[in-house]
């Protein structure tokens, strides 16, 4: 983790981290941009979030937009129709149940439409400064298994296994470090093992082919 901390300095922050930094960790912007980011490339998430926040920056104003308008603003994020519905429904609940604020517990966050553990954990880590959560997305799941930290089939299993397998001082950073590494070096196909600063510590479990560069 120390080697990764140094190495990621040379790479761009993932889209949601950048949005968190620019919005002073605003929970609403982190929540919505994380919802948009699922299975979507970072530049597309960043551009879609910027278009949406330009029009509406609070649950109250966003709840007033029609689903069609949200769809148009966030296109071409993947599953934009589903996501637009979830964004609108989530904003309504935030207004009606939480007085226009994003709640700060896992249980409450999971009641919001379209919000799973990945999104809830990231909101808790980035906006509520939680030190007790690990956010596992596809990059964290893949790399933790390649490194042999866990042996799991799903991101939810990986999250639970990582609480046991890793030192808690790293929990809030695991997502940032492994997502950055996964986007740039430990890619899904053809990971760049030759350029990897942690190759000496990595058994490369399940890696069949690596990149020549
Ligand atoms: S050595 Fe290869 S498989 Fe292991 S973390 Fe680095 S890029 Fe990923």
PDB file of C-alpha atoms and ligand atoms in Angstrom:
ATOM      1  CA  UNK A   1       0.000   0.000   0.000  1.00  0.00           C
ATOM      2  CA  UNK A   2       2.891   2.372   0.709  1.00  0.00           C
ATOM      3  CA  UNK A   3       4.368   1.642  -2.718  1.00  0.00           C
ATOM      4  CA  UNK A   4       0.986   2.251  -4.352  1.00  0.00           C
ATOM      5  CA  UNK A   5       0.517   5.491  -2.409  1.00  0.00           C
ATOM      6  CA  UNK A   6       3.726   6.825  -3.947  1.00  0.00           C
ATOM      7  CA  UNK A   7       3.006   5.459  -7.419  1.00  0.00           C
ATOM      8  CA  UNK A   8      -0.525   6.836  -7.802  1.00  0.00           C
ATOM      9  CA  UNK A   9       0.809  10.374  -7.424  1.00  0.00           C
ATOM     10  CA  UNK A  10       1.803  10.152 -11.084  1.00  0.00           C
ATOM     11  CA  UNK A  11      -1.757   9.365 -12.217  1.00  0.00           C
ATOM     12  CA  UNK A  12      -5.032  11.303 -12.403  1.00  0.00           C
ATOM     13  CA  UNK A  13      -7.509  10.864  -9.565  1.00  0.00           C
ATOM     14  CA  UNK A  14     -10.549   8.695 -10.389  1.00  0.00           C
ATOM     15  CA  UNK A  15     -13.571  10.810 -11.489  1.00  0.00           C
ATOM     16  CA  UNK A  16     -15.566  10.617  -8.252  1.00  0.00           C
ATOM     17  CA  UNK A  17     -12.529  11.459  -6.089  1.00  0.00           C
ATOM     18  CA  UNK A  18     -11.907  14.478  -8.302  1.00  0.00           C
ATOM     19  CA  UNK A  19     -15.534  15.589  -7.945  1.00  0.00           C
ATOM     20  CA  UNK A  20     -15.287  15.087  -4.162  1.00  0.00           C
ATOM     21  CA  UNK A  21     -12.144  17.213  -4.025  1.00  0.00           C
ATOM     22  CA  UNK A  22     -13.631  19.995  -6.150  1.00  0.00           C
ATOM     23  CA  UNK A  23     -16.936  20.066  -4.221  1.00  0.00           C
ATOM     24  CA  UNK A  24     -15.344  20.054  -0.741  1.00  0.00           C
ATOM     25  CA  UNK A  25     -16.575  16.472  -0.286  1.00  0.00           C
ATOM     26  CA  UNK A  26     -20.217  17.473  -0.823  1.00  0.00           C
ATOM     27  CA  UNK A  27     -22.185  14.280   0.021  1.00  0.00           C
ATOM     28  CA  UNK A  28     -24.846  14.955  -2.606  1.00  0.00           C
ATOM     29  CA  UNK A  29     -22.367  15.376  -5.469  1.00  0.00           C
ATOM     30  CA  UNK A  30     -20.404  12.323  -4.333  1.00  0.00           C
ATOM     31  CA  UNK A  31     -23.607  10.272  -4.091  1.00  0.00           C
ATOM     32  CA  UNK A  32     -24.959  11.251  -7.513  1.00  0.00           C
ATOM     33  CA  UNK A  33     -21.635  10.998  -9.369  1.00  0.00           C
ATOM     34  CA  UNK A  34     -20.986   7.561  -7.841  1.00  0.00           C
ATOM     35  CA  UNK A  35     -24.433   6.438  -9.015  1.00  0.00           C
ATOM     36  CA  UNK A  36     -23.589   7.644 -12.525  1.00  0.00           C
ATOM     37  CA  UNK A  37     -20.141   6.026 -12.477  1.00  0.00           C
ATOM     38  CA  UNK A  38     -21.267   2.377 -12.381  1.00  0.00           C
ATOM     39  CA  UNK A  39     -19.917   0.564 -15.449  1.00  0.00           C
ATOM     40  CA  UNK A  40     -19.027   3.871 -17.060  1.00  0.00           C
ATOM     41  CA  UNK A  41     -15.636   5.213 -18.063  1.00  0.00           C
ATOM     42  CA  UNK A  42     -14.277   8.033 -15.939  1.00  0.00           C
ATOM     43  CA  UNK A  43     -14.269  10.790 -18.600  1.00  0.00           C
ATOM     44  CA  UNK A  44     -17.933  10.021 -19.378  1.00  0.00           C
ATOM     45  CA  UNK A  45     -18.860  10.089 -15.663  1.00  0.00           C
ATOM     46  CA  UNK A  46     -17.023  13.379 -15.160  1.00  0.00           C
ATOM     47  CA  UNK A  47     -18.684  15.070 -18.151  1.00  0.00           C
ATOM     48  CA  UNK A  48     -22.179  13.759 -17.316  1.00  0.00           C
ATOM     49  CA  UNK A  49     -21.871  14.814 -13.662  1.00  0.00           C
ATOM     50  CA  UNK A  50     -20.704  18.282 -14.697  1.00  0.00           C
ATOM     51  CA  UNK A  51     -23.687  18.709 -17.080  1.00  0.00           C
ATOM     52  CA  UNK A  52     -26.148  17.563 -14.422  1.00  0.00           C
ATOM     53  CA  UNK A  53     -24.687  19.673 -11.589  1.00  0.00           C
ATOM     54  CA  UNK A  54     -24.640  22.737 -13.844  1.00  0.00           C
ATOM     55  CA  UNK A  55     -28.446  22.483 -13.983  1.00  0.00           C
ATOM     56  CA  UNK A  56     -29.146  21.211 -10.447  1.00  0.00           C
ATOM     57  CA  UNK A  57     -26.809  21.080  -7.464  1.00  0.00           C
ATOM     58  CA  UNK A  58     -29.175  20.126  -4.650  1.00  0.00           C
ATOM     59  CA  UNK A  59     -31.703  17.328  -4.046  1.00  0.00           C
ATOM     60  CA  UNK A  60     -34.523  19.909  -4.159  1.00  0.00           C
ATOM     61  CA  UNK A  61     -33.620  21.323  -7.575  1.00  0.00           C
ATOM     62  CA  UNK A  62     -32.719  17.915  -9.026  1.00  0.00           C
ATOM     63  CA  UNK A  63     -35.992  16.364  -7.826  1.00  0.00           C
ATOM     64  CA  UNK A  64     -37.836  18.964  -9.888  1.00  0.00           C
ATOM     65  CA  UNK A  65     -36.193  17.891 -13.160  1.00  0.00           C
ATOM     66  CA  UNK A  66     -38.135  15.422 -15.283  1.00  0.00           C
ATOM     67  CA  UNK A  67     -36.653  11.959 -15.728  1.00  0.00           C
ATOM     68  CA  UNK A  68     -36.349  12.719 -19.459  1.00  0.00           C
ATOM     69  CA  UNK A  69     -34.304  15.834 -18.741  1.00  0.00           C
ATOM     70  CA  UNK A  70     -31.988  13.898 -16.407  1.00  0.00           C
ATOM     71  CA  UNK A  71     -31.626  11.194 -19.071  1.00  0.00           C
ATOM     72  CA  UNK A  72     -30.564  13.796 -21.639  1.00  0.00           C
ATOM     73  CA  UNK A  73     -28.113  15.429 -19.252  1.00  0.00           C
ATOM     74  CA  UNK A  74     -26.384  12.221 -18.221  1.00  0.00           C
ATOM     75  CA  UNK A  75     -26.339  10.441 -21.590  1.00  0.00           C
ATOM     76  CA  UNK A  76     -24.141   8.519 -22.586  1.00  0.00           C
ATOM     77  CA  UNK A  77     -23.441   6.967 -19.152  1.00  0.00           C
ATOM     78  CA  UNK A  78     -24.316   3.291 -19.231  1.00  0.00           C
ATOM     79  CA  UNK A  79     -27.891   2.408 -18.221  1.00  0.00           C
ATOM     80  CA  UNK A  80     -28.714   6.119 -18.363  1.00  0.00           C
ATOM     81  CA  UNK A  81     -32.474   5.469 -18.360  1.00  0.00           C
ATOM     82  CA  UNK A  82     -32.310   3.388 -15.172  1.00  0.00           C
ATOM     83  CA  UNK A  83     -29.884   5.781 -13.571  1.00  0.00           C
ATOM     84  CA  UNK A  84     -32.067   8.809 -14.389  1.00  0.00           C
ATOM     85  CA  UNK A  85     -35.029   7.127 -12.674  1.00  0.00           C
ATOM     86  CA  UNK A  86     -32.935   6.252  -9.636  1.00  0.00           C
ATOM     87  CA  UNK A  87     -31.455   9.752  -9.403  1.00  0.00           C
ATOM     88  CA  UNK A  88     -34.902  11.352  -9.460  1.00  0.00           C
ATOM     89  CA  UNK A  89     -36.376   8.885  -6.943  1.00  0.00           C
ATOM     90  CA  UNK A  90     -33.357   9.287  -4.651  1.00  0.00           C
ATOM     91  CA  UNK A  91     -33.635  13.088  -4.744  1.00  0.00           C
ATOM     92  CA  UNK A  92     -37.322  12.882  -3.837  1.00  0.00           C
ATOM     93  CA  UNK A  93     -36.576  10.664  -0.847  1.00  0.00           C
ATOM     94  CA  UNK A  94     -33.752  12.952   0.277  1.00  0.00           C
ATOM     95  CA  UNK A  95     -36.193  15.882   0.221  1.00  0.00           C
ATOM     96  CA  UNK A  96     -39.154  14.085   1.803  1.00  0.00           C
ATOM     97  CA  UNK A  97     -37.387  11.894   4.381  1.00  0.00           C
ATOM     98  CA  UNK A  98     -34.067  13.566   5.073  1.00  0.00           C
ATOM     99  CA  UNK A  99     -34.863  17.296   4.745  1.00  0.00           C
ATOM    100  CA  UNK A 100     -32.772  17.587   1.609  1.00  0.00           C
ATOM    101  CA  UNK A 101     -29.624  16.062   3.130  1.00  0.00           C
ATOM    102  CA  UNK A 102     -27.726  12.898   2.355  1.00  0.00           C
ATOM    103  CA  UNK A 103     -27.922  10.551   5.367  1.00  0.00           C
ATOM    104  CA  UNK A 104     -24.659   9.418   6.937  1.00  0.00           C
ATOM    105  CA  UNK A 105     -25.256   5.773   7.796  1.00  0.00           C
ATOM    106  CA  UNK A 106     -24.975   2.615   5.723  1.00  0.00           C
ATOM    107  CA  UNK A 107     -28.500   1.497   6.665  1.00  0.00           C
ATOM    108  CA  UNK A 108     -30.095   4.767   5.536  1.00  0.00           C
ATOM    109  CA  UNK A 109     -28.028   5.041   2.360  1.00  0.00           C
ATOM    110  CA  UNK A 110     -29.034   1.531   1.300  1.00  0.00           C
ATOM    111  CA  UNK A 111     -32.709   2.552   1.342  1.00  0.00           C
ATOM    112  CA  UNK A 112     -32.092   4.943  -1.574  1.00  0.00           C
ATOM    113  CA  UNK A 113     -32.989   3.586  -5.036  1.00  0.00           C
ATOM    114  CA  UNK A 114     -29.956   2.530  -7.034  1.00  0.00           C
ATOM    115  CA  UNK A 115     -27.619   2.772  -4.034  1.00  0.00           C
ATOM    116  CA  UNK A 116     -25.686  -0.391  -3.161  1.00  0.00           C
ATOM    117  CA  UNK A 117     -22.815  -1.006  -0.791  1.00  0.00           C
ATOM    118  CA  UNK A 118     -20.206   0.335  -3.214  1.00  0.00           C
ATOM    119  CA  UNK A 119     -21.895   3.728  -3.503  1.00  0.00           C
ATOM    120  CA  UNK A 120     -22.777   3.887   0.194  1.00  0.00           C
ATOM    121  CA  UNK A 121     -19.221   3.047   1.246  1.00  0.00           C
ATOM    122  CA  UNK A 122     -17.727   5.669  -1.048  1.00  0.00           C
ATOM    123  CA  UNK A 123     -20.076   8.374   0.256  1.00  0.00           C
ATOM    124  CA  UNK A 124     -19.234   7.394   3.841  1.00  0.00           C
ATOM    125  CA  UNK A 125     -15.484   7.437   3.145  1.00  0.00           C
ATOM    126  CA  UNK A 126     -15.247  10.572   1.004  1.00  0.00           C
ATOM    127  CA  UNK A 127     -17.947  12.778   2.527  1.00  0.00           C
ATOM    128  CA  UNK A 128     -18.371  11.543   6.076  1.00  0.00           C
ATOM    129  CA  UNK A 129     -14.673  10.733   6.605  1.00  0.00           C
ATOM    130  CA  UNK A 130     -15.440   7.211   7.762  1.00  0.00           C
ATOM    131  CA  UNK A 131     -12.383   5.154   8.691  1.00  0.00           C
ATOM    132  CA  UNK A 132     -14.404   1.968   9.079  1.00  0.00           C
ATOM    133  CA  UNK A 133     -15.469   1.260   5.500  1.00  0.00           C
ATOM    134  CA  UNK A 134     -13.906  -0.322   2.449  1.00  0.00           C
ATOM    135  CA  UNK A 135     -15.408   0.539  -0.929  1.00  0.00           C
ATOM    136  CA  UNK A 136     -15.149  -2.368  -3.342  1.00  0.00           C
ATOM    137  CA  UNK A 137     -15.800  -1.911  -7.022  1.00  0.00           C
ATOM    138  CA  UNK A 138     -14.744  -4.122  -9.912  1.00  0.00           C
ATOM    139  CA  UNK A 139     -11.101  -2.898  -9.788  1.00  0.00           C
ATOM    140  CA  UNK A 140     -10.743  -3.530  -6.053  1.00  0.00           C
ATOM    141  CA  UNK A 141     -12.380  -6.944  -6.440  1.00  0.00           C
ATOM    142  CA  UNK A 142     -10.125  -7.968  -9.339  1.00  0.00           C
ATOM    143  CA  UNK A 143      -6.815  -6.712  -7.907  1.00  0.00           C
ATOM    144  CA  UNK A 144      -7.388  -8.037  -4.375  1.00  0.00           C
ATOM    145  CA  UNK A 145      -7.878 -11.487  -5.908  1.00  0.00           C
ATOM    146  CA  UNK A 146      -4.842 -11.187  -8.206  1.00  0.00           C
ATOM    147  CA  UNK A 147      -2.740 -10.185  -5.212  1.00  0.00           C
ATOM    148  CA  UNK A 148      -4.057 -13.147  -3.233  1.00  0.00           C
ATOM    149  CA  UNK A 149      -5.387 -10.921  -0.433  1.00  0.00           C
ATOM    150  CA  UNK A 150      -8.774 -12.590  -0.853  1.00  0.00           C
ATOM    151  CA  UNK A 151     -10.286 -15.451  -2.783  1.00  0.00           C
ATOM    152  CA  UNK A 152     -13.801 -14.352  -3.606  1.00  0.00           C
ATOM    153  CA  UNK A 153     -16.409 -14.392  -6.358  1.00  0.00           C
ATOM    154  CA  UNK A 154     -18.246 -11.092  -5.881  1.00  0.00           C
ATOM    155  CA  UNK A 155     -17.398  -7.538  -4.778  1.00  0.00           C
ATOM    156  CA  UNK A 156     -19.628  -7.926  -1.697  1.00  0.00           C
ATOM    157  CA  UNK A 157     -17.710 -11.049  -0.652  1.00  0.00           C
ATOM    158  CA  UNK A 158     -14.464  -9.192  -1.304  1.00  0.00           C
ATOM    159  CA  UNK A 159     -15.515  -6.317   0.943  1.00  0.00           C
ATOM    160  CA  UNK A 160     -16.173  -8.647   3.880  1.00  0.00           C
ATOM    161  CA  UNK A 161     -12.988 -10.637   3.234  1.00  0.00           C
ATOM    162  CA  UNK A 162     -10.888  -7.470   3.047  1.00  0.00           C
ATOM    163  CA  UNK A 163     -12.016  -6.358   6.512  1.00  0.00           C
ATOM    164  CA  UNK A 164     -10.339  -9.524   7.791  1.00  0.00           C
ATOM    165  CA  UNK A 165      -7.338  -9.586   5.437  1.00  0.00           C
ATOM    166  CA  UNK A 166      -6.106  -5.986   5.679  1.00  0.00           C
ATOM    167  CA  UNK A 167      -4.904  -3.591   8.353  1.00  0.00           C
ATOM    168  CA  UNK A 168      -7.673  -1.125   9.226  1.00  0.00           C
ATOM    169  CA  UNK A 169      -5.415   1.905   8.789  1.00  0.00           C
ATOM    170  CA  UNK A 170      -5.613   1.301   5.016  1.00  0.00           C
ATOM    171  CA  UNK A 171      -9.372   0.799   4.718  1.00  0.00           C
ATOM    172  CA  UNK A 172     -10.300   4.327   3.573  1.00  0.00           C
ATOM    173  CA  UNK A 173      -7.501   4.253   0.950  1.00  0.00           C
ATOM    174  CA  UNK A 174      -7.975   0.824  -0.594  1.00  0.00           C
ATOM    175  CA  UNK A 175     -10.502   2.081  -3.132  1.00  0.00           C
ATOM    176  CA  UNK A 176      -8.485   5.111  -4.237  1.00  0.00           C
ATOM    177  CA  UNK A 177      -5.231   3.166  -4.600  1.00  0.00           C
ATOM    178  CA  UNK A 178      -6.607   0.079  -6.302  1.00  0.00           C
ATOM    179  CA  UNK A 179      -9.002   1.922  -8.614  1.00  0.00           C
ATOM    180  CA  UNK A 180      -6.195   4.198  -9.781  1.00  0.00           C
ATOM    181  CA  UNK A 181      -3.949   1.157 -10.245  1.00  0.00           C
ATOM    182  CA  UNK A 182      -6.704  -0.770 -12.006  1.00  0.00           C
ATOM    183  CA  UNK A 183      -7.388   2.018 -14.480  1.00  0.00           C
ATOM    184  CA  UNK A 184      -3.737   2.514 -15.364  1.00  0.00           C
ATOM    185  CA  UNK A 185      -1.666  -0.592 -14.662  1.00  0.00           C
ATOM    186  CA  UNK A 186      -3.535  -3.624 -13.322  1.00  0.00           C
ATOM    187  CA  UNK A 187      -6.111  -3.430 -16.103  1.00  0.00           C
ATOM    188  CA  UNK A 188      -8.785  -6.106 -16.543  1.00  0.00           C
ATOM    189  CA  UNK A 189      -7.158  -7.475 -19.720  1.00  0.00           C
ATOM    190  CA  UNK A 190      -3.430  -7.498 -20.279  1.00  0.00           C
ATOM    191  CA  UNK A 191      -2.278  -5.955 -16.969  1.00  0.00           C
ATOM    192  CA  UNK A 192       1.041  -4.101 -17.223  1.00  0.00           C
ATOM    193  CA  UNK A 193       2.879  -6.319 -14.746  1.00  0.00           C
ATOM    194  CA  UNK A 194       6.284  -5.296 -16.111  1.00  0.00           C
ATOM    195  CA  UNK A 195       5.565  -1.676 -15.105  1.00  0.00           C
ATOM    196  CA  UNK A 196       3.965  -2.522 -11.763  1.00  0.00           C
ATOM    197  CA  UNK A 197       5.605  -1.257  -8.566  1.00  0.00           C
ATOM    198  CA  UNK A 198       4.163  -4.111  -6.518  1.00  0.00           C
ATOM    199  CA  UNK A 199       5.052  -6.958  -8.885  1.00  0.00           C
ATOM    200  CA  UNK A 200       7.469  -8.442  -6.323  1.00  0.00           C
ATOM    201  CA  UNK A 201       4.583  -8.853  -3.884  1.00  0.00           C
ATOM    202  CA  UNK A 202       2.073 -10.156  -6.411  1.00  0.00           C
ATOM    203  CA  UNK A 203       1.465 -13.837  -7.213  1.00  0.00           C
ATOM    204  CA  UNK A 204      -0.684 -12.693 -10.199  1.00  0.00           C
ATOM    205  CA  UNK A 205      -3.430 -15.149  -9.414  1.00  0.00           C
ATOM    206  CA  UNK A 206      -5.641 -15.743 -12.442  1.00  0.00           C
ATOM    207  CA  UNK A 207      -3.530 -13.559 -14.752  1.00  0.00           C
ATOM    208  CA  UNK A 208      -2.959 -15.383 -18.011  1.00  0.00           C
ATOM    209  CA  UNK A 209      -1.586 -12.712 -20.309  1.00  0.00           C
ATOM    210  CA  UNK A 210       0.166  -9.487 -19.530  1.00  0.00           C
ATOM    211  CA  UNK A 211       0.849  -6.406 -21.607  1.00  0.00           C
ATOM    212  CA  UNK A 212       4.194  -6.149 -23.383  1.00  0.00           C
ATOM    213  CA  UNK A 213       4.397  -2.468 -22.346  1.00  0.00           C
TER     214      UNK A 213
HETATM  215  S1  LIG B   1       1.934  -7.491 -10.820  1.00  0.00           S
HETATM  216 FE1  LIG B   1       0.395  -7.522 -12.462  1.00  0.00          FE
HETATM  217  S2  LIG B   1      -1.383  -8.601 -11.592  1.00  0.00           S
HETATM  218 FE2  LIG B   1      -0.074  -7.986  -9.867  1.00  0.00          FE
HETATM  219  S3  LIG B   1      -0.894  -6.017  -9.200  1.00  0.00           S
HETATM  220 FE3  LIG B   1       0.751  -5.572 -10.650  1.00  0.00          FE
HETATM  221  S4  LIG B   1      -0.263  -5.371 -12.657  1.00  0.00           S
HETATM  222 FE4  LIG B   1      -1.705  -6.424 -11.244  1.00  0.00          FE
END
